[in-house]
Amino acid sequence: MLIEVKVPQLSESVSEATLVSWHKKEGDAVSRDENLIDIETDKVVLETPAPADGVLVKIVKGNGDTVTSGELIAQIDTEAKAASGAAKSEPVPPVTAPAAAPAAAASSSAAAGSPSPAARKILEEKGITAAEVSGTGRGGRVTKEDAVGANKAKPAAAAAPAVVIAGERPEERVPMTRLRARIAERLIQSKNENAILTTFNEVNMAPVMALRKQYGDKFEKAHGVRLGFMGFFVKAAVAALKKYPILNASVDGNDIVYHGYIDIGIAVGSPRGLVVPILRDADQMSVADVEKKIAEYGQKAKDGKLSLEELSGGTFSISNGGVFGSMLSTPIINPPQSAILGIHATKDRPVAENGQVVIRPINYLALSYDHRIIDGREAVLGLVAMKEALEDPARLILDI
């Protein structure tokens, strides 16, 4: 029986996606729930599992194709048997026009081992033919790993005197991923639509650091997660947003929308770019809940497993440039939100206390806000409220 493989349901905010890499070729046996292909949206990479055991008899859409929710991309025959030995049909050819010339060169070198779809895409982008790569797959097939290795070896070859052309410097043109293009679009949107202003303050992190040192071991034993800094920053932000709800609001046309909940987006770096998973109802979360969720999101971002739902929404954001060593920055608002908190590296710095210069672990906070609806008073007082909560962390419940 033939079973259709279709594009999973995309979120309302995502109209289309791109087929990135087929993990199977026509004629291959597949198992139920085995990932067939990675599908990239402007937010996440989705895995598409096989709906049943059988043989992948037809691939309708190839790597690089743009697809929409529910669109047919392949067919599985539950009664067929997998082809033995060599593949019974050619791998899915790439469809992007700019890669036509490299593709032709690659196909002409089939004797050297036809590349897998993922490998073919990499080779085309690098301008390398399959004949130039020694395949380690079945029947001499060039695998994705082979293609990646060939790409790494390319600079050494280019450095040979016979290849270098006087006066020329090497450069490489790579198209943006769908996620990177979406990030660029939203940043420009934020810059053009929001009246962005940033206010700064400094925080003495000594009380938080002392609390972590005193209760860190007990906290980890009680909750199964390390007591980090982000839990404190999130709880401090929640305290400020409750006191000044305008910081948690958004603009919709000529209306100001006040949200009766606090969903905080945490900016996380991933191999595909910056993503912002959401802490739902952060005002109802304990420090332990926050730390557990952030650790979970960090691992999912690394593995490319974040779902559309986990990345959708948010009423306020926190960006932590401190993990990369940033001293100071002006974060950009994530529309339709109206404010974002930037936190930075905590460093020992000289400060004045009671007429004396002392050394304290200082973190500079930056609050960027939409001046169309947030006045300087609320922005400054909101940041001061965060500062006060961090410098007196006994206010924040640790649940231990």
C-alpha positions as semicolon CSV with decimal commas, in nm:
position;residue;x (nm);y (nm);z (nm)
1;M;0,000;0,000;0,000
2;L;0,128;0,345;-0,090
3;I;0,147;0,594;0,198
4;E;0,207;0,965;0,142
5;V;0,475;1,157;0,329
6;K;0,373;1,519;0,376
7;V;0,526;1,833;0,525
8;P;0,434;1,861;0,896
9;Q;0,192;2,132;1,001
10;L;0,380;2,461;1,030
11;S;0,284;2,734;1,275
12;E;0,054;3,018;1,172
13;S;0,349;3,259;1,154
14;V;0,545;3,029;0,918
15;S;0,408;3,010;0,565
16;E;0,676;2,796;0,400
17;A;0,987;2,590;0,463
18;T;1,287;2,449;0,278
19;L;1,383;2,083;0,236
20;V;1,738;2,066;0,368
21;S;1,866;1,709;0,357
22;W;1,709;1,376;0,271
23;H;1,850;1,100;0,492
24;K;1,712;0,829;0,262
25;K;1,710;0,776;-0,113
26;E;1,458;0,604;-0,338
27;G;1,470;0,229;-0,290
28;D;1,584;0,247;0,074
29;A;1,398;0,061;0,347
30;V;1,257;0,287;0,618
31;S;1,121;0,220;0,965
32;R;0,823;0,385;1,129
33;D;0,923;0,710;1,308
34;E;1,269;0,709;1,145
35;N;1,369;1,060;1,037
36;L;1,347;1,090;0,658
37;I;1,437;1,453;0,598
38;D;1,522;1,777;0,776
39;I;1,291;2,066;0,693
40;E;1,410;2,417;0,776
41;T;1,171;2,699;0,863
42;D;1,272;3,051;0,959
43;K;1,267;2,940;1,324
44;V;1,365;2,574;1,357
45;V;1,471;2,261;1,171
46;L;1,194;2,001;1,180
47;E;1,245;1,628;1,150
48;T;0,995;1,440;0,934
49;P;0,947;1,082;1,058
50;A;0,836;0,792;0,838
51;P;0,465;0,724;0,895
52;A;0,510;0,346;0,850
53;D;0,758;0,067;0,777
54;G;0,827;0,011;0,410
55;V;1,036;0,128;0,116
56;L;1,080;0,487;0,002
57;V;0,963;0,439;-0,356
58;K;0,930;0,799;-0,471
59;I;1,074;1,135;-0,369
60;V;0,854;1,413;-0,501
61;K;1,047;1,712;-0,368
62;G;1,425;1,739;-0,364
63;N;1,677;1,916;-0,144
64;G;1,642;2,292;-0,168
65;D;1,274;2,287;-0,265
66;T;1,039;2,530;-0,094
67;V;0,731;2,362;0,051
68;T;0,420;2,444;0,255
69;S;0,221;2,269;0,528
70;G;0,072;1,938;0,418
71;E;0,248;1,931;0,080
72;L;0,334;1,587;-0,059
73;I;0,709;1,524;-0,062
74;A;0,743;1,145;-0,092
75;Q;0,569;0,808;-0,104
76;I;0,634;0,488;0,094
77;D;0,525;0,142;-0,020
78;T;0,453;-0,073;0,286
79;E;0,459;-0,396;0,081
80;A;0,772;-0,339;-0,130
81;K;1,118;-0,474;-0,055
82;A;1,430;-0,258;-0,042
83;A;1,665;-0,273;-0,339
84;S;1,980;-0,474;-0,268
85;G;2,330;-0,358;-0,347
86;A;2,347;-0,030;-0,532
87;A;2,073;0,226;-0,512
88;K;1,795;0,146;-0,755
89;S;1,760;0,509;-0,859
90;E;1,964;0,822;-0,856
91;P;1,962;1,029;-0,536
92;V;1,736;1,330;-0,525
93;P;1,892;1,596;-0,747
94;P;1,928;1,947;-0,610
95;V;1,695;2,196;-0,770
96;T;1,855;2,531;-0,707
97;A;1,945;2,703;-1,035
98;P;2,275;2,860;-0,916
99;A;2,415;2,510;-0,855
100;A;2,336;2,380;-1,205
101;A;2,693;2,385;-1,334
102;P;2,852;2,204;-1,036
103;A;2,564;1,953;-1,041
104;A;2,638;1,861;-1,401
105;A;3,003;1,807;-1,317
106;A;2,909;1,591;-1,019
107;S;2,671;1,372;-1,220
108;S;2,935;1,310;-1,485
109;S;3,158;1,156;-1,219
110;A;2,915;0,884;-1,114
111;A;3,185;0,624;-1,166
112;A;3,368;0,767;-0,868
113;G;3,066;0,706;-0,643
114;S;2,745;0,905;-0,665
115;P;2,717;1,145;-0,368
116;S;2,431;1,139;-0,121
117;P;2,189;1,435;-0,143
118;A;2,345;1,605;0,159
119;A;2,696;1,545;0,023
120;R;2,597;1,666;-0,325
121;K;2,469;1,994;-0,179
122;I;2,794;2,053;0,012
123;L;3,009;1,970;-0,290
124;E;2,810;2,205;-0,514
125;E;2,846;2,491;-0,269
126;K;3,223;2,434;-0,259
127;G;3,262;2,379;-0,633
128;I;3,404;2,028;-0,590
129;T;3,306;1,736;-0,815
130;A;3,233;1,387;-0,683
131;A;3,529;1,256;-0,885
132;E;3,762;1,459;-0,663
133;V;3,636;1,288;-0,347
134;S;3,707;0,935;-0,230
135;G;3,373;0,791;-0,114
136;T;3,363;0,576;0,198
137;G;2,996;0,480;0,173
138;R;2,843;0,165;0,026
139;G;2,962;0,102;-0,329
140;G;3,203;0,398;-0,306
141;R;2,919;0,642;-0,235
142;V;3,032;0,988;-0,125
143;T;2,879;1,056;0,216
144;K;2,810;1,386;0,388
145;E;3,118;1,331;0,606
146;D;3,330;1,276;0,295
147;A;3,203;1,604;0,149
148;V;3,273;1,794;0,470
149;G;3,624;1,650;0,479
150;A;3,685;1,751;0,120
151;N;3,575;2,102;0,198
152;K;3,825;2,121;0,482
153;A;4,103;2,001;0,254
154;K;4,025;2,258;-0,013
155;P;4,214;2,555;0,141
156;A;4,538;2,356;0,147
157;A;4,503;2,277;-0,224
158;A;4,421;2,638;-0,305
159;A;4,738;2,744;-0,130
160;A;4,958;2,555;-0,381
161;P;5,169;2,789;-0,597
162;A;5,023;2,647;-0,920
163;V;4,671;2,754;-0,821
164;V;4,732;3,097;-0,669
165;I;4,673;3,384;-0,910
166;A;4,867;3,703;-0,843
167;G;4,657;3,988;-0,714
168;E;4,359;3,769;-0,617
169;R;4,243;3,697;-0,264
170;P;4,016;3,401;-0,183
171;E;3,656;3,461;-0,088
172;E;3,346;3,247;-0,061
173;R;2,983;3,335;-0,126
174;V;2,733;3,132;0,079
175;P;2,357;3,196;0,076
176;M;2,192;3,281;0,408
177;T;2,000;3,005;0,576
178;R;1,629;3,063;0,613
179;L;1,681;3,130;0,985
180;R;1,960;3,384;0,928
181;A;1,753;3,564;0,664
182;R;1,460;3,581;0,907
183;I;1,684;3,718;1,183
184;A;1,809;3,988;0,948
185;E;1,453;4,074;0,845
186;R;1,332;4,106;1,204
187;L;1,628;4,318;1,311
188;I;1,564;4,563;1,030
189;Q;1,195;4,560;1,119
190;S;1,276;4,641;1,481
191;K;1,512;4,922;1,383
192;N;1,263;5,077;1,140
193;E;0,944;5,043;1,347
194;N;1,057;5,101;1,706
195;A;1,186;5,418;1,869
196;I;1,467;5,233;2,046
197;L;1,642;5,391;2,342
198;T;1,872;5,220;2,592
199;T;1,926;5,297;2,960
200;F;2,211;5,151;3,167
201;N;2,289;5,069;3,527
202;E;2,550;4,878;3,720
203;V;2,487;4,597;3,966
204;N;2,704;4,473;4,249
205;M;2,680;4,096;4,204
206;A;2,859;4,015;4,533
207;P;2,533;3,927;4,721
208;V;2,421;3,688;4,447
209;M;2,765;3,531;4,427
210;A;2,774;3,486;4,805
211;L;2,429;3,325;4,798
212;R;2,534;3,086;4,525
213;K;2,844;2,992;4,720
214;Q;2,647;2,939;5,040
215;Y;2,353;2,744;4,896
216;G;2,483;2,610;4,565
217;D;2,545;2,253;4,681
218;K;2,214;2,230;4,872
219;F;2,027;2,377;4,577
220;E;2,174;2,125;4,334
221;K;2,095;1,832;4,565
222;A;1,740;1,955;4,618
223;H;1,657;2,038;4,255
224;G;1,902;1,838;4,042
225;V;2,033;2,146;3,862
226;R;2,312;2,395;3,923
227;L;2,229;2,731;4,074
228;G;2,338;2,969;3,800
229;F;2,298;3,342;3,746
230;M;2,013;3,336;3,493
231;G;1,760;3,229;3,754
232;F;1,834;3,546;3,948
233;F;1,821;3,769;3,640
234;V;1,488;3,622;3,532
235;K;1,334;3,662;3,878
236;A;1,467;4,018;3,902
237;A;1,314;4,097;3,563
238;V;0,980;3,945;3,670
239;A;0,981;4,165;3,982
240;A;1,035;4,477;3,769
241;L;0,774;4,380;3,507
242;K;0,514;4,329;3,780
243;K;0,591;4,672;3,920
244;Y;0,600;4,842;3,577
245;P;0,364;4,646;3,345
246;I;0,433;4,880;3,051
247;L;0,772;4,705;3,013
248;N;0,579;4,383;2,949
249;A;0,338;4,541;2,700
250;S;0,341;4,550;2,320
251;V;0,218;4,775;2,041
252;D;-0,058;4,666;1,803
253;G;-0,134;4,944;1,556
254;N;-0,248;5,238;1,768
255;D;-0,321;5,016;2,070
256;I;-0,106;4,924;2,367
257;V;-0,158;4,562;2,467
258;Y;-0,099;4,491;2,837
259;H;-0,032;4,122;2,894
260;G;-0,169;3,958;3,207
261;Y;0,113;3,705;3,196
262;I;0,491;3,719;3,172
263;D;0,654;3,507;2,900
264;I;1,026;3,580;2,890
265;G;1,236;3,494;2,585
266;I;1,593;3,385;2,657
267;A;1,832;3,448;2,368
268;V;2,036;3,133;2,303
269;G;2,312;3,079;2,050
270;S;2,282;2,769;1,830
271;P;2,477;2,627;1,535
272;R;2,210;2,777;1,307
273;G;2,208;3,123;1,465
274;L;2,037;3,309;1,746
275;V;1,712;3,159;1,873
276;V;1,486;3,283;2,153
277;P;1,295;3,006;2,334
278;I;1,024;3,122;2,573
279;L;0,987;3,073;2,949
280;R;0,607;3,052;2,971
281;D;0,452;3,212;3,280
282;A;0,794;3,304;3,416
283;D;0,622;3,488;3,701
284;Q;0,498;3,150;3,829
285;M;0,836;2,978;3,802
286;S;1,081;2,925;4,085
287;V;1,454;2,983;4,042
288;A;1,491;2,605;4,010
289;D;1,222;2,592;3,741
290;V;1,401;2,865;3,547
291;E;1,741;2,697;3,569
292;K;1,600;2,360;3,460
293;K;1,415;2,508;3,163
294;I;1,712;2,713;3,046
295;A;1,937;2,406;3,064
296;E;1,679;2,210;2,862
297;Y;1,652;2,485;2,600
298;G;2,029;2,515;2,574
299;Q;2,064;2,145;2,495
300;K;1,774;2,151;2,250
301;A;1,924;2,452;2,071
302;K;2,256;2,270;2,042
303;D;2,085;1,960;1,902
304;G;1,847;2,158;1,678
305;K;1,544;2,013;1,858
306;L;1,358;2,330;1,959
307;S;0,995;2,325;1,849
308;L;0,800;2,607;1,686
309;E;0,584;2,637;1,996
310;E;0,888;2,683;2,219
311;L;1,007;2,970;1,999
312;S;0,675;3,148;1,950
313;G;0,542;3,441;2,151
314;G;0,711;3,616;2,440
315;T;0,639;3,947;2,613
316;F;0,993;4,041;2,720
317;S;1,343;3,916;2,637
318;I;1,679;3,873;2,807
319;S;2,004;3,858;2,611
320;N;2,317;3,738;2,792
321;G;2,624;3,860;2,609
322;G;2,825;3,802;2,923
323;V;2,873;3,434;2,841
324;F;3,088;3,550;2,547
325;G;3,273;3,812;2,751
326;S;3,076;4,121;2,649
327;M;3,124;4,424;2,874
328;L;2,844;4,641;2,736
329;S;2,594;4,639;2,451
330;T;2,265;4,789;2,334
331;P;2,032;4,496;2,266
332;I;1,770;4,526;1,991
333;I;1,403;4,479;2,077
334;N;1,239;4,160;1,954
335;P;0,908;4,271;1,789
336;P;0,629;4,292;1,890
337;Q;0,783;4,318;2,238
338;S;0,867;4,663;2,371
339;A;1,170;4,598;2,591
340;I;1,473;4,372;2,625
341;L;1,731;4,334;2,902
342;G;2,096;4,290;2,814
343;I;2,327;4,140;3,076
344;H;2,703;4,122;3,049
345;A;3,020;3,977;3,196
346;T;3,067;4,026;3,569
347;K;3,414;4,171;3,635
348;D;3,595;4,306;3,940
349;R;3,589;4,684;3,912
350;P;3,676;4,975;4,141
351;V;3,367;5,147;4,282
352;A;3,307;5,411;4,547
353;E;3,134;5,301;4,868
354;N;3,099;5,526;5,172
355;G;3,373;5,754;5,046
356;Q;3,615;5,467;4,984
357;V;3,729;5,301;4,660
358;V;3,668;4,927;4,683
359;I;3,672;4,638;4,440
360;R;3,336;4,475;4,364
361;P;3,213;4,223;4,103
362;I;3,014;4,454;3,874
363;N;2,773;4,369;3,594
364;Y;2,646;4,638;3,359
365;L;2,278;4,605;3,274
366;A;2,128;4,755;2,956
367;L;1,754;4,795;2,903
368;S;1,650;4,880;2,549
369;Y;1,289;4,995;2,517
370;D;1,038;5,131;2,268
371;H;1,011;5,499;2,352
372;R;0,677;5,520;2,170
373;I;0,500;5,366;2,469
374;I;0,764;5,350;2,743
375;D;0,880;5,677;2,896
376;G;1,227;5,719;3,040
377;R;1,086;5,722;3,392
378;E;0,938;5,371;3,368
379;A;1,245;5,236;3,188
380;V;1,491;5,376;3,443
381;L;1,281;5,279;3,744
382;G;1,226;4,933;3,599
383;L;1,601;4,882;3,561
384;V;1,657;5,014;3,913
385;A;1,404;4,759;4,040
386;M;1,606;4,483;3,875
387;K;1,926;4,621;4,027
388;E;1,772;4,632;4,374
389;A;1,644;4,274;4,347
390;L;1,987;4,148;4,242
391;E;2,168;4,340;4,515
392;D;1,923;4,200;4,772
393;P;1,861;3,846;4,646
394;A;1,700;3,741;4,974
395;R;1,383;3,884;4,820
396;L;1,392;3,614;4,555
397;I;1,265;3,275;4,671
398;L;1,507;2,987;4,618
399;D;1,265;2,709;4,712
400;I;1,522;2,519;4,921
